[in-house]
CSV table of C-alpha atoms in Angstrom, one decimal:
chain,number,residue,atom,x,y,z
A,1095,MET,CA,35.5,111.5,83.6
A,1096,ALA,CA,34.0,113.3,86.6
A,1097,GLU,CA,36.8,114.1,89.0
A,1098,GLU,CA,36.5,113.0,92.6
A,1099,VAL,CA,38.5,115.2,95.0
A,1100,LYS,CA,38.3,114.6,98.7
A,1101,LEU,CA,40.2,116.2,101.5
A,1102,LEU,CA,40.7,114.4,104.8
A,1103,THR,CA,41.0,117.3,107.2
A,1104,THR,CA,40.3,118.8,110.6
A,1105,TRP,CA,38.8,122.3,110.7
A,1106,SER,CA,41.5,123.7,112.9
A,1107,SER,CA,44.6,122.4,111.1
A,1108,PRO,CA,46.9,125.0,109.6
A,1109,PHE,CA,48.5,122.3,107.4
A,1110,ALA,CA,45.1,121.3,105.9
A,1111,LEU,CA,44.3,125.0,105.4
A,1112,ARG,CA,47.3,125.2,103.0
A,1113,VAL,CA,45.6,122.6,100.8
A,1114,VAL,CA,42.1,124.2,101.1
A,1115,TRP,CA,43.6,127.5,100.0
A,1116,ALA,CA,45.4,125.9,97.1
A,1117,LEU,CA,42.3,124.1,95.8
A,1118,LYS,CA,40.2,127.2,96.1
A,1119,LEU,CA,42.8,129.3,94.3
A,1120,LYS,CA,42.7,126.7,91.5
A,1121,GLY,CA,38.9,126.7,91.5
A,1122,VAL,CA,38.9,122.9,92.2
A,1123,GLN,CA,35.7,121.6,93.7
A,1124,PHE,CA,36.3,119.2,96.6
A,1125,ASP,CA,34.6,117.4,99.5
A,1126,SER,CA,36.0,117.9,103.0
A,1127,ILE,CA,35.9,114.9,105.3
A,1128,GLU,CA,36.3,116.0,108.9
A,1129,GLU,CA,38.5,113.6,110.9
A,1130,ASP,CA,38.4,113.0,114.6
A,1131,LEU,CA,42.1,112.8,115.4
A,1132,SER,CA,41.3,111.2,118.8
A,1133,ASN,CA,39.6,108.4,117.0
A,1134,LYS,CA,41.1,108.1,113.6
A,1135,SER,CA,39.0,106.7,110.8
A,1136,PRO,CA,39.8,103.5,108.9
A,1137,LEU,CA,40.0,105.7,105.8
A,1138,LEU,CA,42.7,107.9,107.3
A,1139,LEU,CA,44.7,104.9,108.5
A,1140,GLN,CA,44.4,103.3,105.0
A,1141,TYR,CA,45.3,106.4,103.1
A,1142,ASN,CA,48.2,107.6,105.3
A,1143,PRO,CA,49.5,104.5,107.1
A,1144,VAL,CA,52.9,106.1,107.5
A,1145,HIS,CA,52.0,109.3,109.4
A,1146,LYS,CA,48.3,108.7,110.2
A,1147,LYS,CA,47.9,112.4,109.9
A,1148,ILE,CA,45.7,114.9,108.0
A,1149,PRO,CA,45.7,116.5,105.5
A,1150,VAL,CA,45.3,113.7,102.9
A,1151,LEU,CA,44.1,114.7,99.5
A,1152,VAL,CA,42.3,111.8,97.7
A,1153,HIS,CA,42.1,112.4,94.0
A,1154,ASN,CA,40.2,109.8,92.0
A,1155,GLY,CA,40.9,107.3,94.8
A,1156,LYS,CA,44.6,108.0,95.0
A,1157,PRO,CA,45.9,109.5,98.3
A,1158,ILE,CA,48.6,112.1,98.7
A,1159,SER,CA,49.9,113.1,102.1
A,1160,GLU,CA,52.2,115.9,103.5
A,1161,SER,CA,50.8,119.4,102.9
A,1162,LEU,CA,53.8,120.7,100.9
A,1163,VAL,CA,53.8,117.5,98.7
A,1164,ILE,CA,50.1,118.0,98.2
A,1165,LEU,CA,50.7,121.6,97.1
A,1166,GLU,CA,53.2,120.5,94.5
A,1167,TYR,CA,50.6,117.8,93.3
A,1168,VAL,CA,47.8,120.4,93.1
A,1169,ASP,CA,50.0,122.7,91.1
A,1170,GLU,CA,51.1,120.0,88.7
A,1171,THR,CA,47.6,118.5,88.3
A,1172,TRP,CA,45.5,121.7,87.9
A,1173,ARG,CA,47.7,124.1,85.9
A,1174,GLN,CA,45.5,127.2,86.1
A,1175,ASN,CA,46.6,130.0,88.6
A,1176,PRO,CA,50.1,128.5,89.1
A,1177,LEU,CA,51.4,128.4,92.7
A,1178,LEU,CA,55.0,128.0,91.8
A,1179,PRO,CA,56.7,130.6,89.6
A,1180,ASP,CA,58.2,129.8,86.2
A,1181,GLY,CA,62.0,129.6,86.4
A,1182,PRO,CA,63.8,126.9,88.3
A,1183,TYR,CA,65.6,129.5,90.5
A,1184,ASP,CA,62.4,131.2,91.6
A,1185,ARG,CA,60.8,127.9,92.2
A,1186,ALA,CA,63.7,126.8,94.4
A,1187,ARG,CA,63.3,130.1,96.4
A,1188,ALA,CA,59.6,129.4,96.9
A,1189,ARG,CA,60.4,125.8,98.1
A,1190,PHE,CA,63.2,127.1,100.3
A,1191,TRP,CA,60.9,129.4,102.2
A,1192,ALA,CA,58.2,126.8,102.4
A,1193,LYS,CA,60.6,124.4,104.1
A,1194,PHE,CA,61.9,127.3,106.3
A,1195,SER,CA,58.3,127.7,107.5
A,1196,ASP,CA,58.1,124.1,108.8
A,1197,ASP,CA,61.7,123.6,109.9
A,1198,LYS,CA,62.4,127.0,111.6
A,1199,VAL,CA,59.4,129.4,111.9
A,1200,SER,CA,56.8,126.9,113.1
A,1201,PRO,CA,58.9,125.4,116.0
A,1202,SER,CA,60.1,128.8,117.2
A,1203,ILE,CA,56.6,130.3,117.3
A,1204,TRP,CA,55.2,127.2,118.9
A,1205,GLY,CA,58.0,127.4,121.4
A,1206,VAL,CA,57.0,130.9,122.4
A,1207,PHE,CA,53.4,129.6,122.8
A,1208,ILE,CA,54.0,126.5,124.9
A,1209,LYS,CA,57.2,127.2,126.8
A,1210,GLN,CA,57.9,129.4,129.8
A,1211,GLY,CA,60.7,131.3,131.5
A,1212,LYS,CA,64.2,131.0,129.9
A,1213,GLU,CA,63.1,128.5,127.3
A,1214,ARG,CA,60.4,130.9,126.1
A,1215,GLU,CA,62.9,133.7,125.9
A,1216,GLU,CA,65.1,131.6,123.7
A,1217,ALA,CA,62.2,130.7,121.5
A,1218,PHE,CA,61.5,134.4,121.2
A,1219,ASP,CA,65.1,135.0,120.0
A,1220,GLN,CA,64.6,132.4,117.4
A,1221,VAL,CA,61.3,133.9,116.3
A,1222,PHE,CA,63.0,137.3,115.8
A,1223,GLU,CA,65.9,135.7,113.9
A,1224,ASN,CA,63.5,133.9,111.6
A,1225,LEU,CA,61.2,136.9,111.0
A,1226,LYS,CA,64.2,139.0,110.1
A,1227,PHE,CA,64.9,136.6,107.2
A,1228,LEU,CA,61.2,136.8,106.1
A,1229,GLU,CA,61.3,140.7,106.4
A,1230,GLU,CA,64.4,140.7,104.1
A,1231,GLU,CA,62.7,138.4,101.6
A,1232,LEU,CA,59.6,140.6,101.4
A,1233,LYS,CA,61.6,143.8,100.4
A,1234,GLY,CA,60.0,145.2,97.3
A,1235,LYS,CA,57.2,142.6,97.2
A,1236,LYS,CA,53.6,142.5,98.3
A,1237,PHE,CA,53.6,138.7,98.7
A,1238,PHE,CA,56.4,136.1,98.8
A,1239,GLY,CA,55.1,135.2,95.3
A,1240,GLY,CA,55.4,138.8,94.1
A,1241,GLU,CA,52.2,140.6,93.1
A,1242,LYS,CA,50.1,137.4,93.6
A,1243,ILE,CA,49.9,134.7,96.3
A,1244,GLY,CA,52.1,131.8,95.5
A,1245,PHE,CA,53.5,128.6,96.9
A,1246,ALA,CA,55.6,130.2,99.7
A,1247,ASP,CA,52.6,132.4,100.7
A,1248,LEU,CA,50.4,129.3,101.2
A,1249,ALA,CA,53.1,127.6,103.1
A,1250,LEU,CA,53.8,130.6,105.4
A,1251,GLY,CA,50.2,131.7,105.4
A,1252,TRP,CA,49.5,130.1,108.8
A,1253,ILE,CA,51.5,133.0,110.3
A,1254,ALA,CA,49.0,135.4,109.0
A,1255,GLU,CA,46.1,133.3,109.9
A,1256,ARG,CA,47.2,131.8,113.3
A,1257,VAL,CA,49.6,134.1,115.1
A,1258,CYS,CA,46.8,136.5,116.2
A,1259,VAL,CA,45.1,133.6,117.9
A,1260,LEU,CA,48.3,132.6,119.7
A,1261,GLU,CA,48.9,136.2,120.7
A,1262,GLU,CA,45.4,136.6,122.1
A,1263,ILE,CA,45.8,133.4,124.2
A,1264,ILE,CA,49.2,134.3,125.7
A,1265,GLY,CA,48.6,138.0,125.9
A,1266,VAL,CA,51.9,138.8,124.2
A,1267,LYS,CA,52.6,140.2,120.8
A,1268,ILE,CA,54.7,137.7,118.7
A,1269,VAL,CA,55.1,139.6,115.4
A,1270,GLU,CA,55.7,143.3,116.4
A,1271,GLU,CA,54.7,145.7,113.6
A,1272,GLU,CA,57.5,148.2,114.4
A,1273,LYS,CA,60.1,145.5,114.2
A,1274,PHE,CA,58.7,143.7,111.2
A,1275,PRO,CA,56.7,146.1,109.1
A,1276,LEU,CA,56.9,144.1,105.9
A,1277,VAL,CA,55.9,140.8,107.5
A,1278,SER,CA,53.0,142.6,109.3
A,1279,ALA,CA,51.8,144.2,106.1
A,1280,TRP,CA,52.0,140.9,104.3
A,1281,MET,CA,50.0,139.2,107.1
A,1282,GLN,CA,47.3,141.8,106.7
A,1283,GLU,CA,47.3,141.6,102.9
A,1284,PHE,CA,47.3,137.8,102.9
A,1285,VAL,CA,44.2,137.4,105.1
A,1286,LYS,CA,42.4,140.1,103.1
A,1287,VAL,CA,42.4,138.0,99.9
A,1288,PRO,CA,38.8,136.8,99.7
A,1289,ILE,CA,39.6,133.1,99.1
A,1290,ILE,CA,41.9,133.1,102.0
A,1291,LYS,CA,39.6,135.0,104.3
A,1292,GLU,CA,36.5,132.9,103.6
A,1293,SER,CA,38.5,129.7,104.4
A,1294,CYS,CA,39.9,130.7,107.7
A,1295,PRO,CA,38.3,128.9,110.7
A,1296,PRO,CA,36.2,131.1,113.1
A,1297,HIS,CA,38.5,133.1,115.4
A,1298,GLU,CA,36.7,132.5,118.7
A,1299,LYS,CA,36.3,128.8,118.1
A,1300,LEU,CA,40.0,128.5,117.3
A,1301,VAL,CA,41.0,130.5,120.4
A,1302,THR,CA,39.0,128.0,122.6
A,1303,LYS,CA,40.4,125.0,120.8
A,1304,ILE,CA,44.1,126.1,120.9
A,1305,ARG,CA,43.9,127.4,124.4
A,1306,GLY,CA,42.9,123.9,125.4
A,1307,ILE,CA,45.9,122.4,123.5
A,1308,ARG,CA,48.2,124.8,125.3
A,1309,GLU,CA,46.8,123.9,128.7
A,1310,LYS,CA,47.4,120.2,128.0
A,1311,PHE,CA,51.0,121.0,127.1
A,1312,LEU,CA,51.6,123.1,130.1
A,1313,GLY,CA,49.9,120.6,132.3
A,1314,ALA,CA,52.1,117.8,131.0
A,1315,ALA,CA,55.3,119.8,131.3
B,768,MET,CA,77.3,131.2,77.8
B,769,ALA,CA,79.7,128.9,79.7
B,770,GLU,CA,77.9,127.6,82.7
B,771,GLU,CA,79.5,127.9,86.1
B,772,VAL,CA,78.4,125.3,88.6
B,773,LYS,CA,79.9,125.2,92.0
B,774,LEU,CA,79.1,123.1,95.0
B,775,LEU,CA,79.9,124.2,98.5
B,776,THR,CA,80.3,120.9,100.3
B,777,THR,CA,82.1,118.7,102.8
B,778,TRP,CA,83.4,115.4,101.7
B,779,SER,CA,81.6,113.5,104.5
B,780,SER,CA,78.1,115.1,104.2
B,781,PRO,CA,75.4,112.7,103.1
B,782,PHE,CA,73.2,115.7,102.2
B,783,ALA,CA,75.9,117.0,99.8
B,784,LEU,CA,76.3,113.6,98.4
B,785,ARG,CA,72.7,113.7,97.1
B,786,VAL,CA,73.6,116.7,95.0
B,787,VAL,CA,76.9,115.2,93.8
B,788,TRP,CA,75.0,112.1,92.7
B,789,ALA,CA,72.3,114.2,90.9
B,790,LEU,CA,74.8,116.3,89.1
B,791,LYS,CA,76.8,113.3,88.0
B,792,LEU,CA,73.6,111.4,86.9
B,793,LYS,CA,72.8,114.5,84.8
B,794,GLY,CA,76.3,114.7,83.4
B,795,VAL,CA,76.8,118.2,84.7
B,796,GLN,CA,80.4,119.4,85.3
B,797,PHE,CA,80.9,121.2,88.5
B,798,ASP,CA,83.6,122.4,90.9
B,799,SER,CA,83.5,121.2,94.5
B,800,ILE,CA,84.5,123.8,97.1
B,801,GLU,CA,85.3,122.0,100.4
B,802,GLU,CA,84.1,123.9,103.4
B,803,ASP,CA,85.6,123.7,106.9
B,804,LEU,CA,82.4,123.7,109.1
B,805,SER,CA,84.4,124.7,112.2
B,806,ASN,CA,85.4,127.8,110.4
B,807,LYS,CA,82.8,128.7,107.9
B,808,SER,CA,83.9,130.7,104.8
B,809,PRO,CA,82.5,134.1,104.0
B,810,LEU,CA,81.2,132.5,100.8
B,811,LEU,CA,79.0,130.0,102.7
B,812,LEU,CA,77.7,132.7,105.1
B,813,GLN,CA,76.9,134.9,102.1
B,814,TYR,CA,75.2,132.2,100.1
B,815,ASN,CA,73.3,130.5,102.9
B,816,PRO,CA,72.8,133.1,105.6
B,817,VAL,CA,69.7,131.4,106.9
B,818,HIS,CA,71.1,127.9,107.7
B,819,LYS,CA,74.8,128.5,107.2
B,820,LYS,CA,75.0,124.9,106.1
B,821,ILE,CA,76.3,122.9,103.1
B,822,PRO,CA,75.4,121.8,100.5
B,823,VAL,CA,74.9,125.1,98.5
B,824,LEU,CA,74.7,124.8,94.8
B,825,VAL,CA,75.9,128.0,93.1
B,826,HIS,CA,74.7,128.1,89.4
B,827,ASN,CA,76.0,131.1,87.5
B,828,GLY,CA,76.3,133.0,90.7
B,829,LYS,CA,72.9,132.1,92.1
B,830,PRO,CA,72.9,130.1,95.3
B,831,ILE,CA,70.4,127.3,96.1
B,832,SER,CA,70.3,125.6,99.6
B,833,GLU,CA,68.6,122.6,101.1
B,834,SER,CA,69.5,119.3,99.5
B,835,LEU,CA,66.0,118.3,98.4
B,836,VAL,CA,65.3,121.8,97.0
B,837,ILE,CA,68.6,121.5,95.1
B,838,LEU,CA,67.6,118.2,93.7
B,839,GLU,CA,64.4,119.7,92.3
B,840,TYR,CA,66.4,122.6,90.9
B,841,VAL,CA,68.9,120.3,89.2
B,842,ASP,CA,66.0,118.2,87.8
B,843,GLU,CA,64.3,121.3,86.4
B,844,THR,CA,67.4,123.0,85.1
B,845,TRP,CA,69.1,120.0,83.4
B,846,ARG,CA,66.3,117.9,81.8
B,847,GLN,CA,68.3,114.9,80.7
B,848,ASN,CA,68.0,111.7,82.8
B,849,PRO,CA,65.0,112.9,84.8
B,850,LEU,CA,65.1,112.3,88.6
B,851,LEU,CA,61.4,112.7,89.2
B,852,PRO,CA,58.9,110.5,87.2
B,853,ASP,CA,56.4,111.9,84.8
B,854,GLY,CA,52.9,111.9,86.4
B,855,PRO,CA,52.0,114.2,89.3
B,856,TYR,CA,51.0,111.2,91.4
B,857,ASP,CA,54.3,109.4,91.0
B,858,ARG,CA,56.1,112.6,91.5
B,859,ALA,CA,54.2,113.1,94.8
B,860,ARG,CA,55.2,109.6,95.9
B,861,ALA,CA,58.8,110.3,95.2
B,862,ARG,CA,58.7,113.5,97.2
B,863,PHE,CA,56.8,111.8,100.0
B,864,TRP,CA,59.6,109.2,100.5
B,865,ALA,CA,62.3,111.8,100.2
B,866,LYS,CA,60.6,113.8,103.0
B,867,PHE,CA,60.1,110.5,105.0
B,868,SER,CA,63.9,110.0,104.8
B,869,ASP,CA,64.6,113.3,106.5
B,870,ASP,CA,61.7,113.4,108.9
B,871,LYS,CA,61.6,109.8,110.1
B,872,VAL,CA,64.3,107.5,108.9
B,873,SER,CA,67.3,109.8,109.5
B,874,PRO,CA,66.4,110.7,113.1
B,875,SER,CA,65.6,107.1,114.0
B,876,ILE,CA,68.9,105.7,112.6
B,877,TRP,CA,70.8,108.5,114.1
B,878,GLY,CA,69.1,107.7,117.4
B,879,VAL,CA,70.3,104.1,117.3
B,880,PHE,CA,73.8,105.4,116.6
B,881,ILE,CA,74.1,108.0,119.4
B,882,LYS,CA,71.8,106.9,122.1
B,883,GLN,CA,72.1,104.2,124.7
B,884,GLY,CA,70.0,101.9,126.9
B,885,LYS,CA,66.2,102.3,126.7
B,886,GLU,CA,66.4,105.3,124.4
B,887,ARG,CA,68.4,103.3,121.9
B,888,GLU,CA,65.9,100.4,122.1
B,889,GLU,CA,63.1,102.9,121.3
B,890,ALA,CA,65.1,104.3,118.4
B,891,PHE,CA,65.5,100.7,117.1
B,892,ASP,CA,61.8,100.2,117.2
B,893,GLN,CA,61.4,103.4,115.2
B,894,VAL,CA,64.0,102.2,112.7
B,895,PHE,CA,62.1,98.9,112.2
B,896,GLU,CA,58.8,100.7,111.8
B,897,ASN,CA,60.3,103.0,109.2
B,898,LEU,CA,62.1,100.3,107.3
B,899,LYS,CA,58.9,98.2,107.1
B,900,PHE,CA,57.3,101.1,105.1
B,901,LEU,CA,60.3,101.2,102.8
B,902,GLU,CA,60.2,97.4,102.4
B,903,GLU,CA,56.6,97.6,101.4
B,904,GLU,CA,57.3,100.4,98.9
B,905,LEU,CA,60.0,98.4,97.2
B,906,LYS,CA,57.8,95.5,96.4
B,907,GLY,CA,58.1,94.6,92.7
B,908,LYS,CA,60.7,97.3,92.1
B,909,LYS,CA,64.5,97.4,91.9
B,910,PHE,CA,64.8,101.0,92.9
B,911,PHE,CA,62.3,103.4,94.5
B,912,GLY,CA,62.3,105.0,91.0
B,913,GLY,CA,61.5,101.7,89.4
B,914,GLU,CA,64.1,100.3,87.0
B,915,LYS,CA,66.3,103.3,87.3
B,916,ILE,CA,67.5,105.5,90.2
B,917,GLY,CA,65.3,108.5,90.8
B,918,PHE,CA,64.6,111.3,93.2
B,919,ALA,CA,63.6,109.1,96.2
B,920,ASP,CA,66.7,106.9,95.6
B,921,LEU,CA,69.0,109.9,95.8
B,922,ALA,CA,67.2,111.1,98.9
B,923,LEU,CA,67.3,107.7,100.7
B,924,GLY,CA,70.7,106.7,99.2
B,925,TRP,CA,72.5,107.7,102.4
B,926,ILE,CA,71.0,104.5,104.0
B,927,ALA,CA,72.8,102.4,101.3
B,928,GLU,CA,76.0,104.5,101.6
B,929,ARG,CA,76.2,105.3,105.3
B,930,VAL,CA,74.5,102.6,107.4
B,931,CYS,CA,77.4,100.1,107.0
B,932,VAL,CA,79.7,102.7,108.5
B,933,LEU,CA,77.4,103.3,111.5
B,934,GLU,CA,77.1,99.5,111.9
B,935,GLU,CA,80.8,99.0,111.9
B,936,ILE,CA,81.3,101.7,114.6
B,937,ILE,CA,78.6,100.4,117.0
B,938,GLY,CA,79.1,96.7,116.2
B,939,VAL,CA,75.4,96.1,115.7
B,940,LYS,CA,73.4,95.4,112.5
B,941,ILE,CA,70.9,98.2,111.9
B,942,VAL,CA,69.3,96.9,108.6
B,943,GLU,CA,69.0,93.2,109.0
B,944,GLU,CA,68.8,91.3,105.7
B,945,GLU,CA,66.4,88.6,106.9
B,946,LYS,CA,63.9,91.2,108.2
B,947,PHE,CA,64.3,93.6,105.3
B,948,PRO,CA,65.4,91.6,102.2
B,949,LEU,CA,64.1,94.2,99.7
B,950,VAL,CA,65.7,97.2,101.4
B,951,SER,CA,68.9,95.2,101.7
B,952,ALA,CA,68.9,94.3,98.0
B,953,TRP,CA,68.2,97.9,97.1
B,954,MET,CA,71.1,99.1,99.3
B,955,GLN,CA,73.4,96.7,97.4
B,956,GLU,CA,72.1,97.6,94.0
B,957,PHE,CA,72.2,101.3,94.7
B,958,VAL,CA,75.9,101.4,95.7
B,959,LYS,CA,76.8,99.2,92.7
B,960,VAL,CA,75.7,101.8,90.2
B,961,PRO,CA,79.0,103.2,88.9
B,962,ILE,CA,78.2,106.9,89.3
B,963,ILE,CA,77.1,106.3,92.9
B,964,LYS,CA,80.0,104.1,93.8
B,965,GLU,CA,82.7,106.4,92.5
B,966,SER,CA,81.3,109.3,94.5
B,967,CYS,CA,81.1,107.7,97.9
B,968,PRO,CA,83.7,108.9,100.4
B,969,PRO,CA,86.5,106.4,101.4
B,970,HIS,CA,85.1,103.9,103.9
B,971,GLU,CA,87.9,104.0,106.5
B,972,LYS,CA,88.2,107.7,106.4
B,973,LEU,CA,84.5,108.0,107.0
B,974,VAL,CA,84.6,105.5,109.9
B,975,THR,CA,87.3,107.5,111.6
B,976,LYS,CA,85.4,110.8,111.1
B,977,ILE,CA,82.0,109.5,112.3
B,978,ARG,CA,83.4,107.6,115.2
B,979,GLY,CA,84.8,110.9,116.4
B,980,ILE,CA,81.4,112.6,116.0
B,981,ARG,CA,79.7,109.8,118.0
B,982,GLU,CA,82.3,110.1,120.8
B,983,LYS,CA,81.6,113.8,121.1
B,984,PHE,CA,77.9,113.2,121.3
B,985,LEU,CA,78.3,110.5,123.9
B,986,GLY,CA,80.8,112.6,125.8
B,987,ALA,CA,78.4,115.5,125.9
B,988,ALA,CA,75.4,113.4,127.0
């Protein structure tokens, strides 16, 4: 049976990018369906009625939502180039850092980006604390997955792909190379991987889009 | 090799309870180490330096944190009585509802419990919306896992175990049987399962403890 793999996405979503990276690493052909989040399609509402969010992977008509859940699905469905390592303990570590990305790193970096004054300083403190853990985890490794990109790299990859955009907009360095040499090296190595590089959205277009989002936030605050 | 399985826990934690249930369903012997969260032990700080939270499962000296990550680890390490179903799609569904528990259901029910006035009404609306999705998911099934308790049941099980305690404290029904007959039936069935029932903390002790937590929250607000 010919497989049908569709991805409901928006070009600028770091969560969707995780799935794009995973599918490309697996060599899975797929069609991207660009969603307009200000006017969500009936397809998106049908396929993800709970969150009404992208990304949604639709595999032979069956929808899967939540980017980390999708990564697990992709890894279990297409076995080539495994994302998760072999042993249960190493798999747990990879899942732990993926969750850490969404629960801790993402809110702290976003806080630096959209907050001001004392709140921003507090967010910076949190970013430092979180990056220290990632720095520690990268000791002796090129990627979180070891010699090759794995599950945790795809989950944390938005840092490598996105932080330079945020830094350019606010004019402040978020990940300082002197303080976090291993994280900085990982960021550089990660976006150098051809499959990652070719899937990243155009930098200038992203700066324009995300600058707009920040202005809305600051305007509403 | 004799296995050493320890669980850093507190008796009243619904997150730790997930792990207790999983280990018992698997028939894995383990030692519980009760933590005093107001005076965290060096062991807890060593084993979970990132979050400094229970539960931590320590298997032959290796620590695993985050309750849903631990459930995956338990399921991959001890294969008997699988928690996750077989196919990637059904596994993705189970993971989706587990995440839904923590991202949506838990904050909304907690909101009803600790908020007042208009904020509490809003939290109630969210609870209803979330329960509607669970009601829909339970159609034609006894448990989220089908005929047997599975991953999503353990993740959502705190609703069955804990909501009656919250309802008793605030004197208001949170899960109304007329509105959510399938969720209500599931709650009853879930806590009837002997392994679940025998692991639940004593009701009155829990009421006292959680009443105290609520008073602190309301006092601080």
